[in-house]
Amino acid sequence: MVSVARLSRVSPVGVPVHVYQRGNNHQAVFADESDFVAYLGWLKEYSKKYGVDIHAWCLMTNHIHLLCTPRLEGGISKMLQSVNRHYVRYFNYQYQRTGTLWEGRYKSCLVQEDTYLLDLYRYIEMNPVTADMVQEPSEYLWSSYQINALGKTSKLCTPHPLYLALGKDAEQRRQAYRDLFSAHVLDAKLIEDIELATSRGLALGNNRFKTQIELLTGRRVVSKKAGRPVGWRKTKVDKADNKPAD
């Protein structure tokens, strides 16, 4: 199998990002309600400190999802470094353990707002339903659904402008948002696109968006095709034909 080189992480200010991080070897990273509370507390503190708007989240037993927008350069990395440093220390002390908690660095993808942003809201907040933990997203306490759909107060959540554009007032927005969840089954191709982009650190959007990001950052945000370059066999033959005779 040909390995795919890991792309440099890019996170331009003002561009939404989907963040995913899971426990080492899929181990549980939340074992009690107090663990969820502790993590969200540090997430709130350091998202404010490093200028990251958190639009949606879901804390599952062995992984987390965030949808956020950095307002300061390097904000997301600094935020997660601080949150994880505090949380790992807390978790290890709480459960008398040592060693790694998270599986390497977090994974992420840049998100084109007008094409995929609301899909990411749904994908993240539907995680507990998809995992058969609950029947309705409103039943799960550790996601942002109750804030975005039902109006629960939160100092952590910052509505994205596209969310605010769903209606003229708060109740109209919440109703329009709930309507997005009327179908509980997410499109399989959408899930595949989100998970591929996130796992490889790519951009989730159309070709124009990807080109804009590459021009803005000077870094590649699309995956190179695995394997040898197209036409390598012909080049090899040509070189052989031009080789001087002995």
Coordinates of N, CA and C in Angstrom, one line a residue:
M1 N 0.8 -1.2 0.0 CA 0.0 0.0 0.0 C 0.9 1.2 0.0
V2 N 0.6 2.2 -0.9 CA 1.3 3.5 -0.9 C 0.8 4.4 0.2
S3 N 1.7 4.9 1.0 CA 1.3 5.8 2.1 C 1.1 7.2 1.5
V4 N 0.1 7.9 2.2 CA -0.2 9.3 1.8 C 0.4 10.2 2.8
A5 N 1.3 11.1 2.3 CA 2.0 12.0 3.2 C 0.9 12.9 3.9
R6 N 1.2 13.2 5.2 CA 0.3 14.0 6.0 C 0.5 15.5 5.6
L7 N -0.5 16.2 5.3 CA -0.5 17.5 4.9 C -0.2 18.4 6.1
S8 N 0.4 19.6 5.8 CA 0.6 20.6 6.9 C -0.7 21.1 7.3
R9 N -0.9 21.4 8.5 CA -2.2 21.9 9.0 C -2.3 23.4 8.7
V10 N -3.5 23.8 8.1 CA -3.7 25.2 7.8 C -5.0 25.6 8.5
S11 N -5.1 26.8 9.0 CA -6.3 27.3 9.6 C -6.4 28.8 9.5
P12 N -6.8 29.3 8.3 CA -6.8 30.7 8.1 C -7.9 31.4 9.0
V13 N -7.6 32.6 9.5 CA -8.5 33.3 10.3 C -9.8 33.5 9.5
G14 N -11.0 33.3 10.2 CA -12.3 33.5 9.6 C -12.8 32.3 8.8
V15 N -12.1 31.2 8.6 CA -12.6 30.1 7.9 C -13.0 29.0 8.8
P16 N -14.2 28.5 8.8 CA -14.7 27.5 9.7 C -13.9 26.2 9.6
V17 N -13.8 25.5 10.7 CA -13.0 24.3 10.8 C -13.8 23.2 11.5
H18 N -13.8 22.0 11.0 CA -14.3 20.8 11.7 C -13.1 20.1 12.4
V19 N -13.2 19.9 13.7 CA -12.2 19.3 14.5 C -12.7 18.0 15.0
Y20 N -11.8 17.0 14.9 CA -12.1 15.6 15.4 C -10.9 15.1 16.2
Q21 N -11.2 14.6 17.4 CA -10.1 13.9 18.1 C -10.7 12.8 18.9
R22 N -9.9 11.7 18.9 CA -10.4 10.5 19.6 C -9.4 10.0 20.6
G23 N -9.9 9.1 21.5 CA -9.0 8.5 22.5 C -8.0 7.5 21.9
N24 N -6.9 7.4 22.6 CA -5.9 6.5 22.1 C -6.4 5.1 22.1
N25 N -6.2 4.4 20.9 CA -6.7 3.1 20.7 C -8.2 3.0 21.0
H26 N -8.9 4.1 20.7 CA -10.4 4.2 20.8 C -10.9 4.1 22.2
Q27 N -10.0 4.3 23.2 CA -10.4 4.2 24.6 C -11.3 5.3 25.0
A28 N -12.1 5.1 26.0 CA -13.0 6.1 26.5 C -12.2 7.3 27.1
V29 N -12.6 8.5 26.8 CA -12.0 9.7 27.3 C -13.0 10.5 28.2
F30 N -14.2 10.0 28.3 CA -15.2 10.5 29.2 C -15.9 9.3 29.9
A31 N -15.8 9.2 31.2 CA -16.3 8.1 31.9 C -17.4 8.5 32.9
D32 N -17.6 9.8 33.1 CA -18.6 10.2 34.1 C -19.1 11.6 33.6
E33 N -20.3 12.0 34.1 CA -20.8 13.3 33.8 C -19.9 14.4 34.1
S34 N -19.1 14.3 35.2 CA -18.2 15.3 35.7 C -17.1 15.5 34.7
D35 N -16.8 14.5 33.9 CA -15.7 14.6 32.9 C -16.2 15.5 31.8
F36 N -17.4 15.3 31.3 CA -17.9 16.2 30.2 C -18.0 17.6 30.7
V37 N -18.4 17.8 31.9 CA -18.5 19.2 32.5 C -17.1 19.8 32.5
A38 N -16.1 19.1 33.0 CA -14.7 19.6 33.1 C -14.2 20.0 31.7
Y39 N -14.4 19.1 30.7 CA -13.9 19.4 29.4 C -14.5 20.7 28.8
L40 N -15.8 20.7 28.9 CA -16.5 21.9 28.4 C -16.1 23.2 29.1
G41 N -15.9 23.1 30.4 CA -15.4 24.3 31.1 C -14.1 24.8 30.6
W42 N -13.1 23.9 30.4 CA -11.9 24.4 29.8 C -12.0 24.8 28.4
L43 N -12.9 24.1 27.6 CA -13.1 24.6 26.2 C -13.7 26.0 26.2
K44 N -14.6 26.3 27.1 CA -15.1 27.6 27.1 C -14.0 28.7 27.5
E45 N -13.3 28.3 28.5 CA -12.2 29.2 28.9 C -11.2 29.5 27.8
Y46 N -10.7 28.5 27.2 CA -9.6 28.7 26.2 C -10.1 29.1 24.8
S47 N -11.3 28.8 24.5 CA -11.9 29.3 23.2 C -12.0 30.8 23.3
K48 N -12.3 31.4 24.5 CA -12.4 32.8 24.6 C -11.0 33.4 24.7
K49 N -10.1 32.8 25.4 CA -8.7 33.3 25.5 C -8.0 33.4 24.1
Y50 N -8.2 32.4 23.3 CA -7.5 32.3 22.0 C -8.3 32.7 20.8
G51 N -9.5 33.3 21.0 CA -10.3 33.9 20.0 C -10.9 32.9 19.0
V52 N -11.5 31.8 19.5 CA -12.1 30.8 18.7 C -13.6 30.8 18.9
D53 N -14.4 31.0 17.9 CA -15.9 30.9 18.0 C -16.3 29.4 17.9
I54 N -16.9 28.9 18.9 CA -17.4 27.5 18.9 C -18.9 27.5 18.5
H55 N -19.2 26.9 17.3 CA -20.6 26.9 16.8 C -21.3 25.7 17.1
A56 N -20.7 24.6 17.2 CA -21.3 23.3 17.4 C -20.3 22.3 18.0
W57 N -20.8 21.4 18.8 CA -19.9 20.4 19.4 C -20.7 19.1 19.7
C58 N -19.9 18.0 19.9 CA -20.5 16.8 20.4 C -19.4 16.0 21.1
L59 N -19.5 15.8 22.4 CA -18.6 15.0 23.1 C -19.1 13.6 23.3
M60 N -18.5 12.6 22.6 CA -18.9 11.2 22.6 C -18.0 10.5 23.7
T61 N -18.3 9.3 23.9 CA -17.6 8.6 25.0 C -16.1 8.5 24.7
N62 N -15.7 8.3 23.4 CA -14.3 8.1 23.1 C -13.8 9.1 22.0
H63 N -14.6 10.1 21.7 CA -14.1 11.1 20.8 C -14.9 12.4 20.9
I64 N -14.4 13.4 20.2 CA -15.1 14.7 20.2 C -15.1 15.3 18.8
H65 N -16.2 16.1 18.6 CA -16.3 16.9 17.4 C -16.5 18.3 17.7
L66 N -15.9 19.2 17.0 CA -16.1 20.7 17.2 C -16.3 21.3 15.8
L67 N -17.2 22.3 15.7 CA -17.2 23.2 14.5 C -16.9 24.6 15.0
C68 N -15.8 25.1 14.5 CA -15.4 26.4 15.1 C -14.7 27.3 14.1
T69 N -14.6 28.6 14.4 CA -14.0 29.5 13.5 C -12.9 30.3 14.3
P70 N -11.7 30.3 13.8 CA -10.6 31.0 14.5 C -10.7 32.5 14.2
R71 N -10.6 33.4 15.2 CA -10.5 34.8 15.0 C -9.1 35.4 15.2
L72 N -8.2 34.5 15.7 CA -6.8 34.9 15.8 C -5.9 33.8 15.2
E73 N -4.8 34.2 14.7 CA -3.9 33.2 14.1 C -3.4 32.2 15.0
G74 N -3.6 30.9 14.6 CA -3.2 29.8 15.5 C -4.1 29.5 16.7
G75 N -5.3 30.1 16.7 CA -6.2 30.0 17.8 C -6.6 28.6 18.1
I76 N -7.0 27.8 17.1 CA -7.5 26.5 17.4 C -6.4 25.6 18.0
S77 N -5.2 25.6 17.4 CA -4.2 24.8 18.0 C -3.8 25.2 19.4
K78 N -3.7 26.5 19.7 CA -3.4 26.9 21.1 C -4.6 26.5 22.0
M79 N -5.8 26.7 21.6 CA -7.0 26.3 22.4 C -6.9 24.8 22.7
L80 N -6.8 24.0 21.8 CA -6.8 22.5 22.0 C -5.6 22.1 22.8
Q81 N -4.4 22.7 22.6 CA -3.3 22.3 23.4 C -3.5 22.6 24.9
S82 N -4.1 23.8 25.2 CA -4.4 24.1 26.6 C -5.5 23.3 27.2
V83 N -6.6 23.1 26.4 CA -7.7 22.2 26.9 C -7.2 20.8 27.2
N84 N -6.4 20.2 26.3 CA -6.0 18.9 26.4 C -5.0 18.7 27.6
R85 N -4.1 19.7 27.7 CA -3.1 19.7 28.8 C -3.8 19.6 30.2
H86 N -4.8 20.4 30.4 CA -5.6 20.4 31.6 C -6.4 19.2 31.8
Y87 N -7.1 18.8 30.7 CA -8.0 17.7 30.8 C -7.3 16.3 31.0
V88 N -6.1 16.1 30.3 CA -5.4 14.9 30.5 C -4.9 14.8 32.0
R89 N -4.4 15.9 32.5 CA -3.9 15.9 33.9 C -5.1 15.6 34.8
Y90 N -6.2 16.2 34.6 CA -7.4 15.9 35.4 C -7.9 14.5 35.3
F91 N -7.9 13.9 34.0 CA -8.5 12.6 33.8 C -7.5 11.5 34.4
N92 N -6.2 11.7 34.3 CA -5.3 10.8 34.8 C -5.3 10.8 36.4
Y93 N -5.5 11.9 36.9 CA -5.6 12.0 38.4 C -6.9 11.4 38.9
Q94 N -8.0 11.7 38.2 CA -9.3 11.2 38.5 C -9.4 9.7 38.5
Y95 N -8.7 9.0 37.6 CA -8.9 7.6 37.4 C -7.6 6.8 37.7
Q96 N -6.6 7.5 38.3 CA -5.4 6.9 38.8 C -4.7 6.2 37.7
R97 N -4.5 6.9 36.6 CA -3.8 6.3 35.4 C -2.7 7.2 35.0
T98 N -1.8 6.7 34.1 CA -0.8 7.5 33.5 C -0.7 7.3 32.0
G99 N 0.0 8.2 31.3 CA 0.2 8.0 29.9 C -0.7 8.8 29.0
T100 N -0.7 8.4 27.7 CA -1.4 9.1 26.7 C -2.9 8.9 26.8
L101 N -3.7 9.9 26.6 CA -5.1 9.8 26.5 C -5.7 9.9 25.1
W102 N -5.2 10.9 24.4 CA -5.6 11.2 23.0 C -4.8 10.5 22.0
E103 N -5.3 10.1 20.9 CA -4.6 9.4 19.8 C -3.9 10.5 18.9
G104 N -2.7 10.8 19.2 CA -2.0 11.8 18.4 C -2.6 13.2 18.3
R105 N -2.2 13.9 17.3 CA -2.8 15.2 17.2 C -4.2 15.2 16.7
Y106 N -4.9 16.2 16.9 CA -6.3 16.3 16.4 C -6.3 16.3 14.9
K107 N -7.5 15.9 14.3 CA -7.7 15.9 12.9 C -8.7 17.1 12.6
S108 N -8.6 17.6 11.4 CA -9.4 18.8 11.1 C -9.5 19.0 9.6
C109 N -10.6 19.7 9.2 CA -10.7 20.1 7.8 C -11.3 21.5 7.7
L110 N -10.9 22.3 6.7 CA -11.5 23.6 6.5 C -12.9 23.4 5.8
V111 N -13.8 24.3 6.1 CA -15.2 24.1 5.6 C -15.7 25.3 4.8
Q112 N -16.2 25.0 3.6 CA -16.8 26.1 2.8 C -18.1 26.4 3.4
E113 N -18.3 27.6 3.8 CA -19.5 28.0 4.6 C -20.8 27.7 3.8
D114 N -21.0 28.3 2.6 CA -22.3 28.2 2.0 C -22.6 26.9 1.4
T115 N -21.7 25.9 1.4 CA -21.9 24.6 0.8 C -22.0 23.5 1.9
Y116 N -21.2 23.6 2.9 CA -21.1 22.5 3.9 C -21.3 22.9 5.3
L117 N -21.4 24.1 5.7 CA -21.4 24.5 7.1 C -22.6 23.9 7.9
L118 N -23.8 24.1 7.3 CA -25.0 23.6 8.0 C -25.0 22.0 8.0
D119 N -24.4 21.4 7.0 CA -24.3 20.0 7.0 C -23.4 19.5 8.1
L120 N -22.3 20.3 8.4 CA -21.5 19.9 9.5 C -22.2 20.1 10.9
Y121 N -23.0 21.1 11.0 CA -23.8 21.2 12.2 C -24.6 19.9 12.4
R122 N -25.3 19.4 11.4 CA -26.1 18.2 11.5 C -25.2 17.0 11.7
Y123 N -24.2 16.9 11.0 CA -23.3 15.7 11.1 C -22.8 15.6 12.6
I124 N -22.4 16.7 13.2 CA -21.8 16.7 14.5 C -22.9 16.4 15.6
E125 N -24.1 17.1 15.5 CA -25.1 16.9 16.5 C -25.9 15.6 16.3
M126 N -25.8 15.0 15.2 CA -26.5 13.7 15.0 C -25.6 12.5 15.4
N127 N -24.4 12.8 15.8 CA -23.5 11.7 16.2 C -24.1 10.7 17.2
P128 N -24.8 11.1 18.3 CA -25.4 10.2 19.2 C -26.5 9.4 18.6
V129 N -27.3 9.9 17.7 CA -28.3 9.2 17.0 C -27.7 8.2 16.1
T130 N -26.7 8.6 15.3 CA -26.1 7.7 14.4 C -25.5 6.5 15.1
A131 N -25.0 6.7 16.4 CA -24.3 5.7 17.2 C -25.4 4.9 18.0
D132 N -26.7 5.2 17.8 CA -27.7 4.5 18.5 C -27.7 4.6 20.0
M133 N -27.2 5.8 20.4 CA -27.2 6.1 21.9 C -28.5 6.7 22.3
V134 N -29.1 7.5 21.4 CA -30.4 8.1 21.7 C -31.2 8.0 20.4
Q135 N -32.5 8.3 20.5 CA -33.4 8.3 19.3 C -33.5 9.7 18.7
E136 N -33.4 10.7 19.5 CA -33.5 12.1 19.1 C -32.2 12.9 19.6
P137 N -31.7 13.8 18.7 CA -30.5 14.6 19.1 C -30.8 15.4 20.4
S138 N -32.1 15.8 20.6 CA -32.4 16.6 21.8 C -32.2 15.8 23.1
E139 N -32.1 14.5 23.0 CA -32.0 13.7 24.2 C -30.5 13.6 24.8
Y140 N -29.6 14.0 23.9 CA -28.2 13.9 24.3 C -27.7 15.2 24.9
L141 N -27.2 15.1 26.2 CA -26.8 16.3 26.9 C -25.5 17.0 26.5
W142 N -24.6 16.2 25.9 CA -23.3 16.7 25.7 C -23.0 17.1 24.2
S143 N -24.0 17.6 23.6 CA -23.8 18.3 22.3 C -24.5 19.6 22.3
S144 N -24.3 20.4 21.3 CA -24.8 21.8 21.2 C -26.2 21.8 20.6
Y145 N -26.9 20.6 20.4 CA -28.2 20.6 19.8 C -29.2 21.4 20.7
Q146 N -29.2 21.2 21.9 CA -30.2 21.8 22.8 C -30.0 23.3 22.8
I147 N -28.8 23.8 22.5 CA -28.6 25.3 22.4 C -29.1 25.8 21.0
N148 N -28.6 25.1 20.0 CA -28.9 25.6 18.6 C -30.4 25.4 18.2
A149 N -31.0 24.3 18.7 CA -32.4 23.9 18.3 C -33.4 24.3 19.3
L150 N -33.1 24.3 20.6 CA -34.1 24.5 21.6 C -33.9 25.8 22.5
G151 N -32.8 26.5 22.2 CA -32.7 27.7 22.9 C -32.1 27.7 24.3
K152 N -31.5 26.6 24.7 CA -30.8 26.5 26.0 C -29.6 27.5 26.0
T153 N -29.5 28.2 27.1 CA -28.5 29.2 27.3 C -27.1 28.6 27.4
S154 N -26.1 29.2 26.7 CA -24.7 28.7 26.7 C -23.8 29.8 26.4
K155 N -22.8 30.0 27.3 CA -21.7 30.9 27.1 C -20.6 30.4 26.2
L156 N -20.7 29.1 25.9 CA -19.7 28.5 25.0 C -20.0 28.7 23.6
C157 N -21.3 28.7 23.2 CA -21.7 28.6 21.8 C -21.8 30.1 21.2
T158 N -21.2 30.2 20.1 CA -21.2 31.5 19.3 C -21.9 31.1 18.0
P159 N -23.1 31.6 17.7 CA -23.8 31.3 16.5 C -23.0 31.8 15.2
H160 N -23.0 31.0 14.2 CA -22.3 31.4 13.0 C -23.3 32.3 12.2
P161 N -22.8 33.2 11.4 CA -23.7 34.1 10.6 C -24.7 33.3 9.8
L162 N -24.4 32.2 9.2 CA -25.3 31.4 8.5 C -26.4 30.8 9.3
Y163 N -26.1 30.5 10.6 CA -27.1 30.0 11.5 C -28.1 31.2 11.8
L164 N -27.5 32.4 12.0 CA -28.4 33.6 12.3 C -29.3 33.9 11.1
A165 N -28.8 33.6 9.9 CA -29.6 33.9 8.7 C -30.8 32.9 8.5
L166 N -30.9 31.9 9.4 CA -32.0 31.0 9.2 C -33.4 31.6 9.5
G167 N -33.4 32.7 10.2 CA -34.7 33.3 10.6 C -34.5 34.7 11.1
K168 N -35.7 35.5 11.1 CA -35.6 36.9 11.5 C -35.5 37.0 13.0
D169 N -35.9 36.0 13.8 CA -35.8 36.1 15.2 C -35.4 34.7 15.8
A170 N -35.1 34.7 17.1 CA -34.6 33.5 17.7 C -35.5 32.2 17.5
E171 N -36.8 32.4 17.7 CA -37.7 31.3 17.5 C -37.8 30.8 16.1
Q172 N -37.8 31.7 15.2 CA -37.8 31.3 13.8 C -36.5 30.6 13.4
R173 N -35.4 31.1 13.9 CA -34.1 30.4 13.6 C -34.1 29.0 14.2
R174 N -34.6 28.8 15.4 CA -34.6 27.5 16.0 C -35.5 26.5 15.3
Q175 N -36.7 27.0 14.8 CA -37.6 26.2 14.1 C -37.0 25.7 12.7
A176 N -36.4 26.7 12.1 CA -35.7 26.3 10.8 C -34.5 25.4 11.0
Y177 N -33.9 25.5 12.1 CA -32.8 24.6 12.5 C -33.3 23.2 12.8
R178 N -34.4 23.1 13.5 CA -34.9 21.8 13.8 C -35.4 21.1 12.5
D179 N -35.9 21.9 11.6 CA -36.3 21.3 10.3 C -35.2 20.7 9.6
L180 N -34.0 21.1 9.8 CA -32.8 20.5 9.1 C -32.6 19.1 9.6
F181 N -33.1 18.8 10.8 CA -32.9 17.5 11.4 C -34.1 16.6 11.2
S182 N -35.1 17.0 10.4 CA -36.3 16.2 10.2 C -36.0 14.8 9.7
A183 N -35.0 14.7 8.8 CA -34.5 13.3 8.4 C -33.3 12.9 9.2
H184 N -33.5 11.8 9.9 CA -32.4 11.4 10.8 C -31.3 10.7 10.1
V185 N -31.5 10.3 8.9 CA -30.4 9.5 8.2 C -29.7 10.5 7.3
L186 N -28.4 10.6 7.6 CA -27.5 11.5 6.8 C -27.1 10.8 5.5
D187 N -26.9 11.6 4.5 CA -26.5 11.1 3.2 C -25.1 10.4 3.3
A188 N -25.0 9.2 2.8 CA -23.8 8.4 2.9 C -22.6 9.1 2.2
K189 N -22.9 9.7 1.1 CA -21.8 10.4 0.4 C -21.3 11.6 1.2
L190 N -22.2 12.3 1.8 CA -21.9 13.5 2.6 C -21.0 13.0 3.8
I191 N -21.3 11.9 4.5 CA -20.5 11.4 5.6 C -19.2 11.0 5.1
E192 N -19.1 10.4 3.9 CA -17.8 10.0 3.4 C -16.9 11.2 3.1
D193 N -17.5 12.2 2.5 CA -16.8 13.4 2.1 C -16.2 14.1 3.4
I194 N -17.1 14.2 4.4 CA -16.6 14.9 5.7 C -15.5 14.1 6.3
E195 N -15.7 12.8 6.4 CA -14.7 12.0 7.2 C -13.4 11.9 6.4
L196 N -13.5 11.8 5.1 CA -12.2 11.8 4.3 C -11.5 13.1 4.4
A197 N -12.2 14.2 4.3 CA -11.5 15.5 4.4 C -10.9 15.7 5.8
T198 N -11.6 15.3 6.8 CA -11.2 15.5 8.2 C -10.0 14.6 8.5
S199 N -10.0 13.3 8.1 CA -8.9 12.4 8.4 C -7.6 12.8 7.7
R200 N -7.7 13.5 6.5 CA -6.6 13.8 5.7 C -6.2 15.3 5.8
G201 N -6.9 16.0 6.6 CA -6.6 17.5 6.7 C -6.8 18.3 5.5
L202 N -7.9 17.9 4.7 CA -8.1 18.6 3.4 C -9.2 19.7 3.6
A203 N -9.5 20.3 2.5 CA -10.6 21.3 2.5 C -11.9 20.7 2.0
L204 N -13.0 21.0 2.7 CA -14.3 20.5 2.3 C -15.1 21.6 1.6
G205 N -15.1 21.4 0.3 CA -15.8 22.5 -0.5 C -15.6 22.2 -2.0
N206 N -16.0 23.2 -2.8 CA -15.8 23.0 -4.2 C -14.4 23.4 -4.7
N207 N -14.1 23.2 -5.9 CA -12.8 23.4 -6.4 C -12.3 24.9 -6.3
R208 N -13.3 25.8 -6.5 CA -13.0 27.2 -6.3 C -12.5 27.5 -4.9
F209 N -13.2 27.0 -3.9 CA -12.9 27.2 -2.5 C -11.5 26.6 -2.2
K210 N -11.2 25.4 -2.7 CA -9.9 24.8 -2.5 C -8.8 25.6 -3.1
T211 N -9.0 26.2 -4.3 CA -8.0 27.0 -4.9 C -7.8 28.3 -4.1
Q212 N -8.9 28.9 -3.6 CA -8.8 30.1 -2.9 C -7.9 29.8 -1.6
I213 N -8.2 28.7 -0.9 CA -7.5 28.4 0.3 C -6.0 28.2 0.0
E214 N -5.7 27.5 -1.1 CA -4.3 27.2 -1.4 C -3.6 28.5 -1.8
L215 N -4.2 29.4 -2.5 CA -3.6 30.7 -2.8 C -3.4 31.6 -1.5
L216 N -4.4 31.5 -0.6 CA -4.3 32.2 0.6 C -3.2 31.8 1.5
T217 N -3.0 30.4 1.6 CA -2.1 29.9 2.6 C -0.8 29.4 2.0
G218 N -0.8 29.2 0.6 CA 0.4 28.7 0.0 C 0.7 27.2 0.3
R219 N -0.4 26.5 0.8 CA -0.2 25.1 1.1 C -1.3 24.3 0.4
R220 N -1.0 23.0 0.2 CA -1.9 22.1 -0.5 C -3.0 21.7 0.5
V221 N -4.3 21.8 0.0 CA -5.4 21.3 0.8 C -6.3 20.3 0.0
V222 N -5.7 19.8 -1.0 CA -6.3 18.7 -1.7 C -5.4 17.5 -1.8
S223 N -5.9 16.3 -1.8 CA -5.1 15.1 -1.7 C -4.5 14.8 -3.0
K224 N -3.2 14.4 -3.0 CA -2.5 13.9 -4.2 C -3.0 12.5 -4.4
K225 N -3.1 12.1 -5.7 CA -3.4 10.7 -5.9 C -2.3 9.8 -5.5
A226 N -2.7 8.7 -4.8 CA -1.6 7.7 -4.4 C -1.1 7.0 -5.6
G227 N 0.1 6.5 -5.5 CA 0.7 5.7 -6.6 C 1.7 6.6 -7.4
R228 N 2.1 6.0 -8.5 CA 3.1 6.6 -9.4 C 2.4 7.7 -10.3
P229 N 3.1 8.7 -10.7 CA 2.5 9.7 -11.6 C 2.0 9.1 -12.8
V230 N 1.0 9.8 -13.4 CA 0.4 9.4 -14.7 C 1.5 9.4 -15.7
G231 N 1.6 8.4 -16.6 CA 2.5 8.4 -17.7 C 3.9 7.9 -17.3
W232 N 4.1 7.4 -16.0 CA 5.4 7.1 -15.6 C 6.0 5.9 -16.4
R233 N 5.1 5.0 -16.9 CA 5.6 3.8 -17.7 C 6.1 4.3 -19.0
K234 N 5.4 5.2 -19.7 CA 5.9 5.7 -21.0 C 7.2 6.4 -20.8
T235 N 7.4 7.2 -19.8 CA 8.6 7.9 -19.5 C 9.8 6.9 -19.4
K236 N 9.5 5.8 -18.6 CA 10.5 4.8 -18.4 C 10.9 4.1 -19.7
V237 N 9.9 3.9 -20.5 CA 10.2 3.2 -21.8 C 11.0 4.1 -22.7
D238 N 10.6 5.4 -22.7 CA 11.3 6.4 -23.5 C 12.8 6.5 -23.1
K239 N 13.0 6.5 -21.8 CA 14.4 6.6 -21.3 C 15.2 5.4 -21.7
A240 N 14.5 4.2 -21.7 CA 15.2 3.0 -22.1 C 15.6 3.0 -23.5
D241 N 14.6 3.5 -24.4 CA 14.9 3.6 -25.8 C 16.1 4.5 -26.2
N242 N 16.3 5.5 -25.4 CA 17.3 6.5 -25.6 C 18.6 6.1 -25.0
K243 N 18.7 5.0 -24.3 CA 19.9 4.6 -23.6 C 21.0 4.2 -24.6
P244 N 22.2 4.7 -24.5 CA 23.2 4.4 -25.4 C 23.5 2.9 -25.4
A245 N 23.9 2.4 -26.6 CA 24.2 1.0 -26.7 C 25.6 0.7 -26.1
D246 N 25.8 -0.5 -25.6 CA 27.0 -0.8 -24.9 C 28.1 -1.0 -26.0

